[in-house]
């Protein structure tokens, strides 16, 4: 069998394998871990350079963010990109957002990422509490 | 022990208590940093003269308008900073503010800043904006007050006492993840600005975000800073100052000394600790140990620049 033939035989399988890997990676990124509200509250201190639960800051206030349409806090000035994104903030979309905001919505003002999946889950668990706690 | 010895011991003890947590004085000579005991230099003019004459004082990250748990009274801690700075026996000729003057770029926050800055004994202040100073949609609040020096560009240079100062802006664009960007236009301007300068000219570069990558996952760096460093390498003494990370971090690379200053408002975690950078709540009574300013002197004889970090409490 010629090398060309070998490559043409192997390539489709390789592409499928690679495609599966990419999809698995995407699934892993989107997979939600169980969050710890208490740890999330501590980690939220990291967000407070730009955010508050009850007041707009550099970023919009977070109370009620889970279930809210992106770009919908009336007294905060959003980027056009986020206003037009059509995203509703759920645990899944927030997780993707915190992985890399600018990859999810190009042109957003937020650039900060959280690499740890557990930390993202903890912060999201804390934010979820802010929907109903007050 | 004689009465005089007792008094001297007591004075030394008080000096150590007052400055024990204040940090260390570093003299830079030929690219090598040498530490000195700050307690010896703090109120002894003769000792200070060994290190050189006051060149300028760096203030950073005042964050007027911030009122969260980490420090509900940033004006109060700045007033303590005022006392520290105005109490220096030898007043520096100028002050450099490395950005985040305000927290949210609001007119009221800038007004508070100007009101408090006017109480400094030193009247000459040079600034660069932080990302918190440029959050208003048209970025006009900072530039309407501090834009004159740079003709509203954000970058400019000036000379003082034989030292060439360059203020740069790296907070108008960000890489995903948060690294700052200087941009081609600004880099070209620096090249032209340095073109005819002698390599023996001491150079001080100041900006808000670090011009060296301290911790990329948190955006603590500037993506195109290496291009700037290429232009600075031929100079015999280069001091690169920044704020943004609210803590002292220092590095020496050849003849270039990089130095990150404390904030006067609140500390941030050490790189990599916790989920990310943000206001760090410290035990009650310890906050002022984490806040402070940097005093910079120059020794012309040795062509050296010295940095002293002082905590406000």
XYZ file of C-alpha atoms in Angstrom:
447
model
C 0.000 0.000 0.000
C 1.385 3.356 -0.974
C 1.928 6.014 1.647
C -0.664 8.162 -0.104
C -3.180 5.332 0.183
C -2.328 4.812 3.854
C -2.900 8.477 4.587
C -6.153 8.569 2.664
C -7.317 5.517 4.604
C -6.313 6.877 7.997
C -7.358 10.469 7.572
C -11.136 10.143 7.946
C -10.695 8.188 11.161
C -8.201 10.717 12.470
C -10.536 13.574 11.667
C -13.369 11.826 13.460
C -11.136 11.128 16.460
C -9.974 14.746 16.541
C -13.522 15.976 16.166
C -14.580 13.739 19.062
C -11.757 15.077 21.169
C -12.797 18.664 20.448
C -16.393 17.835 21.303
C -15.359 16.016 24.472
C -13.257 19.036 25.455
C -16.229 21.307 24.825
C -18.442 19.019 26.888
C -15.849 18.975 29.660
C -15.712 22.771 29.600
C -19.486 22.964 29.777
C -19.834 20.239 32.399
C -21.106 21.687 35.633
C -19.606 20.621 38.887
C -21.514 20.902 42.114
C -20.790 24.307 43.565
C -20.087 25.199 47.175
C -21.963 28.406 48.054
C -19.745 29.187 51.012
C -16.547 28.835 48.986
C -18.220 30.784 46.189
C -18.877 33.640 48.591
C -15.180 33.737 49.459
C -14.134 33.518 45.816
C -16.582 36.260 44.883
C -14.174 38.661 46.591
C -12.106 38.246 43.415
C -15.005 39.567 41.359
C -15.410 42.612 43.573
C -12.717 44.604 41.796
C -15.456 45.203 39.221
C -18.746 43.827 40.552
C -21.140 44.023 43.495
C -24.226 42.025 44.327
C -26.471 45.043 44.778
C -24.767 47.962 43.023
C -23.532 48.591 39.519
C -19.775 48.953 39.529
C -17.352 48.604 36.621
C -19.640 45.691 35.755
C -23.388 45.318 36.388
C -24.892 44.284 39.728
C -25.275 40.562 40.185
C -28.431 40.105 42.248
C -30.840 38.134 40.120
C -28.294 37.398 37.427
C -29.221 33.708 37.104
C -32.267 33.639 34.844
C -31.694 37.203 33.611
C -31.289 38.223 29.977
C -27.732 39.464 29.314
C -27.516 43.244 28.962
C -30.794 43.886 30.746
C -29.908 45.827 33.916
C -31.577 49.116 33.074
C -29.160 51.512 34.764
C -25.906 49.933 33.567
C -24.144 50.847 30.311
C -23.332 47.596 28.474
C -21.269 47.002 25.369
C -23.381 46.761 22.235
C -22.044 43.232 21.790
C -23.495 41.976 25.053
C -26.780 43.838 24.630
C -27.297 42.129 21.282
C -26.082 38.696 22.401
C -29.491 37.266 23.260
C -27.949 35.176 26.023
C -29.940 34.223 29.081
C -27.734 33.656 32.113
C -28.065 30.094 33.295
C -25.561 27.923 35.148
C -24.407 26.620 31.768
C -24.046 29.988 30.038
C -22.390 31.551 33.070
C -19.909 28.692 33.143
C -19.043 29.256 29.476
C -18.854 33.002 30.110
C -16.408 32.621 32.980
C -14.209 30.283 30.918
C -13.600 33.096 28.423
C -16.039 36.021 28.072
C -14.542 37.404 24.872
C -14.640 34.000 23.179
C -18.367 33.786 23.973
C -19.229 37.400 23.086
C -16.653 39.190 20.989
C -16.589 42.869 21.935
C -17.653 42.468 25.545
C -16.107 44.760 28.136
C -15.337 41.846 30.481
C -11.983 40.206 29.931
C -11.416 38.310 33.162
C -11.448 34.503 33.096
C -11.626 31.856 35.778
C -9.658 28.772 34.822
C -10.689 26.411 37.602
C -13.945 24.545 36.843
C -14.598 24.082 40.572
C -14.095 27.786 41.279
C -16.511 28.669 38.465
C -19.083 26.248 39.893
C -18.644 27.690 43.397
C -19.052 31.289 42.212
C -22.100 30.367 40.128
C -23.609 28.576 43.144
C -23.118 31.766 45.162
C -24.652 33.906 42.396
C -27.612 31.538 42.189
C -28.244 32.139 45.887
C -28.340 35.882 45.256
C -31.421 35.384 43.110
C -33.559 34.137 45.930
C -31.809 35.170 49.143
C -33.141 38.745 49.207
C 23.225 52.856 80.700
C 23.508 56.637 80.416
C 20.405 58.760 79.909
C 21.633 59.634 76.445
C 22.125 55.939 75.535
C 18.659 55.139 76.856
C 17.179 57.899 74.719
C 19.073 56.697 71.674
C 17.923 53.106 72.245
C 14.364 54.262 72.732
C 14.554 56.355 69.584
C 15.949 53.422 67.599
C 13.272 51.132 69.008
C 10.556 53.609 68.043
C 12.061 53.936 64.583
C 12.042 50.170 64.192
C 8.451 49.987 65.410
C 7.393 52.744 63.035
C 9.177 51.423 59.996
C 9.605 47.756 60.766
C 6.828 46.768 58.387
C 7.534 49.502 55.917
C 9.822 47.555 53.637
C 13.359 47.907 52.527
C 15.274 50.555 50.693
C 16.977 49.371 47.527
C 19.726 51.216 45.749
C 20.251 50.303 42.137
C 23.779 50.604 40.863
C 24.922 49.021 37.633
C 21.768 46.929 37.535
C 22.320 45.359 40.955
C 19.873 46.052 43.743
C 21.374 46.419 47.200
C 19.066 46.353 50.213
C 19.428 48.872 53.034
C 17.726 49.023 56.401
C 14.892 51.466 56.061
C 14.845 52.187 59.796
C 18.341 53.639 59.455
C 17.309 55.856 56.604
C 13.834 56.879 57.673
C 14.582 60.019 59.621
C 18.303 60.399 59.188
C 18.980 62.982 56.538
C 22.686 62.105 56.352
C 21.833 58.444 55.694
C 19.257 59.385 53.102
C 21.824 61.512 51.320
C 23.964 58.394 50.932
C 21.190 56.972 48.788
C 20.698 60.152 46.796
C 18.384 63.136 46.653
C 14.610 62.789 46.454
C 13.520 62.424 42.844
C 9.818 61.689 43.109
C 7.187 59.836 45.068
C 4.912 57.224 43.496
C 1.284 57.007 44.596
C -1.009 54.435 43.042
C -4.495 52.963 42.996
C -6.242 55.464 45.245
C -9.618 54.142 43.972
C -11.670 57.080 45.233
C -15.290 55.915 45.283
C -14.523 52.338 46.347
C -16.418 51.482 49.527
C -16.546 47.714 49.803
C -15.631 45.530 52.753
C -11.908 45.495 51.995
C -11.810 49.232 52.785
C -15.033 51.208 53.268
C -13.037 54.435 53.761
C -10.469 54.930 50.990
C -10.492 58.692 51.590
C -9.533 57.978 55.195
C -6.571 55.799 54.263
C -5.520 58.391 51.691
C -5.557 61.028 54.448
C -3.160 58.781 56.367
C -1.045 58.646 53.215
C -1.137 62.450 53.116
C 0.211 62.582 56.656
C 3.009 60.175 55.777
C 3.996 62.011 52.600
C 3.633 65.533 53.977
C 5.663 64.445 56.991
C 8.708 63.448 54.941
C 11.609 65.621 56.030
C 12.810 66.023 52.474
C 9.914 66.638 50.140
C 10.353 65.204 46.627
C 9.965 67.714 43.800
C 7.172 65.780 42.117
C 4.653 62.981 42.531
C 3.720 60.320 40.003
C 0.316 58.634 40.224
C 0.243 55.328 38.369
C -3.483 55.148 37.829
C -6.833 54.015 39.165
C -7.200 57.430 40.709
C -10.917 56.647 40.912
C -12.921 53.452 41.116
C -15.660 54.221 38.582
C -14.491 57.310 36.646
C -17.300 59.390 38.162
C -16.969 63.196 38.247
C -17.562 63.172 42.018
C -14.711 60.692 42.479
C -12.294 62.788 40.407
C -13.405 65.871 42.369
C -12.621 64.081 45.629
C -9.213 63.109 44.220
C -8.364 66.674 43.244
C -9.520 67.996 46.603
C -7.301 65.526 48.469
C -4.330 65.857 46.086
C -4.418 69.626 46.687
C -3.496 68.928 50.309
C -0.136 67.427 49.332
C 2.824 69.684 50.046
C 4.280 68.612 46.713
C 2.373 70.510 44.037
C 3.635 68.874 40.832
C 1.836 65.639 39.948
C 2.054 63.539 36.800
C -0.469 60.797 36.114
C -1.368 57.933 33.831
C -4.874 56.429 33.854
C -5.840 53.007 35.133
C -8.672 50.958 33.669
C -10.916 52.199 36.482
C -10.322 55.793 35.297
C -11.538 55.043 31.805
C -14.864 53.278 32.356
C -17.079 56.181 31.270
C -18.382 55.625 27.715
C -16.454 58.547 26.150
C -13.412 58.303 28.459
C -13.685 62.041 28.998
C -13.671 62.414 32.792
C -9.976 61.495 33.215
C -8.774 63.363 30.146
C -10.728 66.536 30.933
C -8.796 66.756 34.206
C -5.448 65.098 33.518
C -5.203 64.991 29.713
C -3.340 68.248 29.103
C 0.171 66.783 29.580
C -0.402 64.189 26.849
C -2.628 66.276 24.585
C -5.355 63.754 25.488
C -3.372 60.802 24.133
C -2.441 59.294 27.477
C 1.291 59.034 26.712
C 3.898 61.759 27.121
C 7.397 62.452 28.373
C 9.175 65.129 30.336
C 12.584 65.745 31.839
C 13.417 66.546 35.416
C 16.857 66.972 36.908
C 18.554 65.053 34.095
C 16.122 62.136 34.283
C 13.833 61.344 31.340
C 10.307 60.362 32.387
C 7.890 58.539 30.079
C 4.232 58.038 31.019
C 2.395 55.393 28.982
C -1.193 54.177 28.719
C -2.003 50.461 28.529
C -5.626 50.310 29.696
C -7.700 51.196 26.644
C -7.526 47.758 25.008
C -7.092 44.325 26.518
C -6.149 40.915 25.307
C -8.587 38.114 26.201
C -7.632 37.284 29.768
C -6.818 40.888 30.559
C -3.268 41.659 29.462
C -2.928 45.340 28.613
C -1.866 46.660 25.219
C 0.351 49.636 24.366
C -0.333 49.554 20.633
C 1.790 50.280 17.564
C 1.177 54.022 17.540
C 2.377 54.464 21.112
C 5.390 52.190 20.578
C 6.382 54.222 17.510
C 6.083 57.400 19.548
C 8.396 55.968 22.259
C 10.937 55.016 19.611
C 10.967 58.562 18.273
C 11.057 60.009 21.785
C 14.151 57.980 22.722
C 15.940 58.220 19.383
C 18.302 61.079 20.205
C 18.734 60.417 23.917
C 22.076 59.414 25.298
C 22.264 55.913 26.767
C 23.630 57.440 29.958
C 20.349 59.286 30.587
C 18.483 57.710 33.514
C 15.004 56.770 32.276
C 11.855 56.278 34.361
C 8.865 54.680 32.625
C 5.546 54.663 34.429
C 2.248 53.097 33.508
C -0.725 51.484 35.220
C -0.572 47.818 34.292
C 2.719 45.978 34.700
C 5.108 46.167 31.751
C 6.364 42.684 32.635
C 4.265 39.592 32.898
C 3.773 38.969 36.579
C 0.869 36.509 36.193
C -0.750 36.027 32.824
C -3.886 34.111 33.974
C -4.923 37.248 35.855
C -3.918 39.637 33.105
C -1.047 41.074 35.145
C 1.096 42.197 32.266
C 1.138 43.998 28.916
C 1.133 41.900 25.781
C 3.426 44.098 23.658
C 5.731 45.269 26.466
C 8.685 43.204 25.095
C 8.793 45.564 22.093
C 9.108 48.486 24.491
C 11.871 46.774 26.465
C 13.895 46.328 23.289
C 13.970 50.108 22.983
C 15.000 50.602 26.627
C 17.773 48.015 26.848
C 20.566 50.315 25.657
C 20.048 52.717 28.578
C 22.251 52.336 31.625
C 19.548 52.964 34.229
C 15.890 52.245 33.553
C 13.221 52.167 36.246
C 9.814 50.822 35.196
C 6.953 51.509 37.600
C 3.367 50.330 37.676
C 0.363 49.962 39.948
C -2.704 47.775 39.267
C -1.752 44.751 41.368
C -1.799 46.580 44.743
C 1.338 44.977 46.136
C 5.096 45.230 45.947
C 6.685 42.959 43.373
C 10.128 43.667 42.000
C 12.377 42.287 39.289
C 15.729 43.293 37.829
C 16.592 42.422 34.244
C 19.932 43.807 33.104
C 19.819 47.551 33.687
C 16.037 47.585 33.974
C 14.361 47.525 37.377
C 10.645 46.716 37.417
C 8.665 47.733 40.474
C 4.966 47.366 41.312
C 3.669 49.714 43.996
C 1.140 49.257 46.760
C -2.272 50.882 46.616
C -3.455 53.437 49.152
C -6.922 51.837 49.082
C -6.863 48.043 49.444
C -4.535 45.083 48.919
C -4.976 42.259 46.412
C -3.990 38.596 46.747
C -0.588 37.289 45.812
C -0.576 36.009 42.213
C -2.373 32.695 41.865
C -3.955 32.675 45.332
C -7.731 32.336 45.164
C -9.930 32.540 42.086
C -8.537 35.833 40.897
C -7.434 39.354 41.699
C -9.794 41.498 43.703
C -10.036 43.490 46.898
C -8.489 41.435 49.687
C -10.094 41.728 53.094
C -7.411 41.582 55.772
C -7.868 41.397 59.568
C -9.143 44.562 61.207
C -6.289 46.807 62.226
C -3.872 45.394 59.676
C -5.110 47.160 56.547
C -2.656 50.048 56.592
C 0.286 47.643 56.709
C -0.712 46.605 53.206
C -1.064 50.158 51.862
C 1.632 52.644 50.999
C 3.714 54.648 48.573
C 7.108 54.361 46.896
C 9.785 57.019 47.349
C 12.411 57.271 44.623
C 15.748 59.016 45.019
C 18.607 59.506 42.598
C 22.303 59.355 43.197
C 23.785 61.277 40.306
C 27.346 60.407 41.209
C 26.624 56.690 40.797
C 23.942 57.196 38.127
C 21.719 55.106 40.352
C 18.062 55.264 41.346
C 16.813 54.013 44.724
C 13.305 52.864 45.610
C 11.843 52.944 49.110
C 8.428 51.453 49.885
C 6.667 52.940 52.881
C 3.555 51.480 54.481
C 1.104 54.041 55.831
C 0.554 52.245 59.131
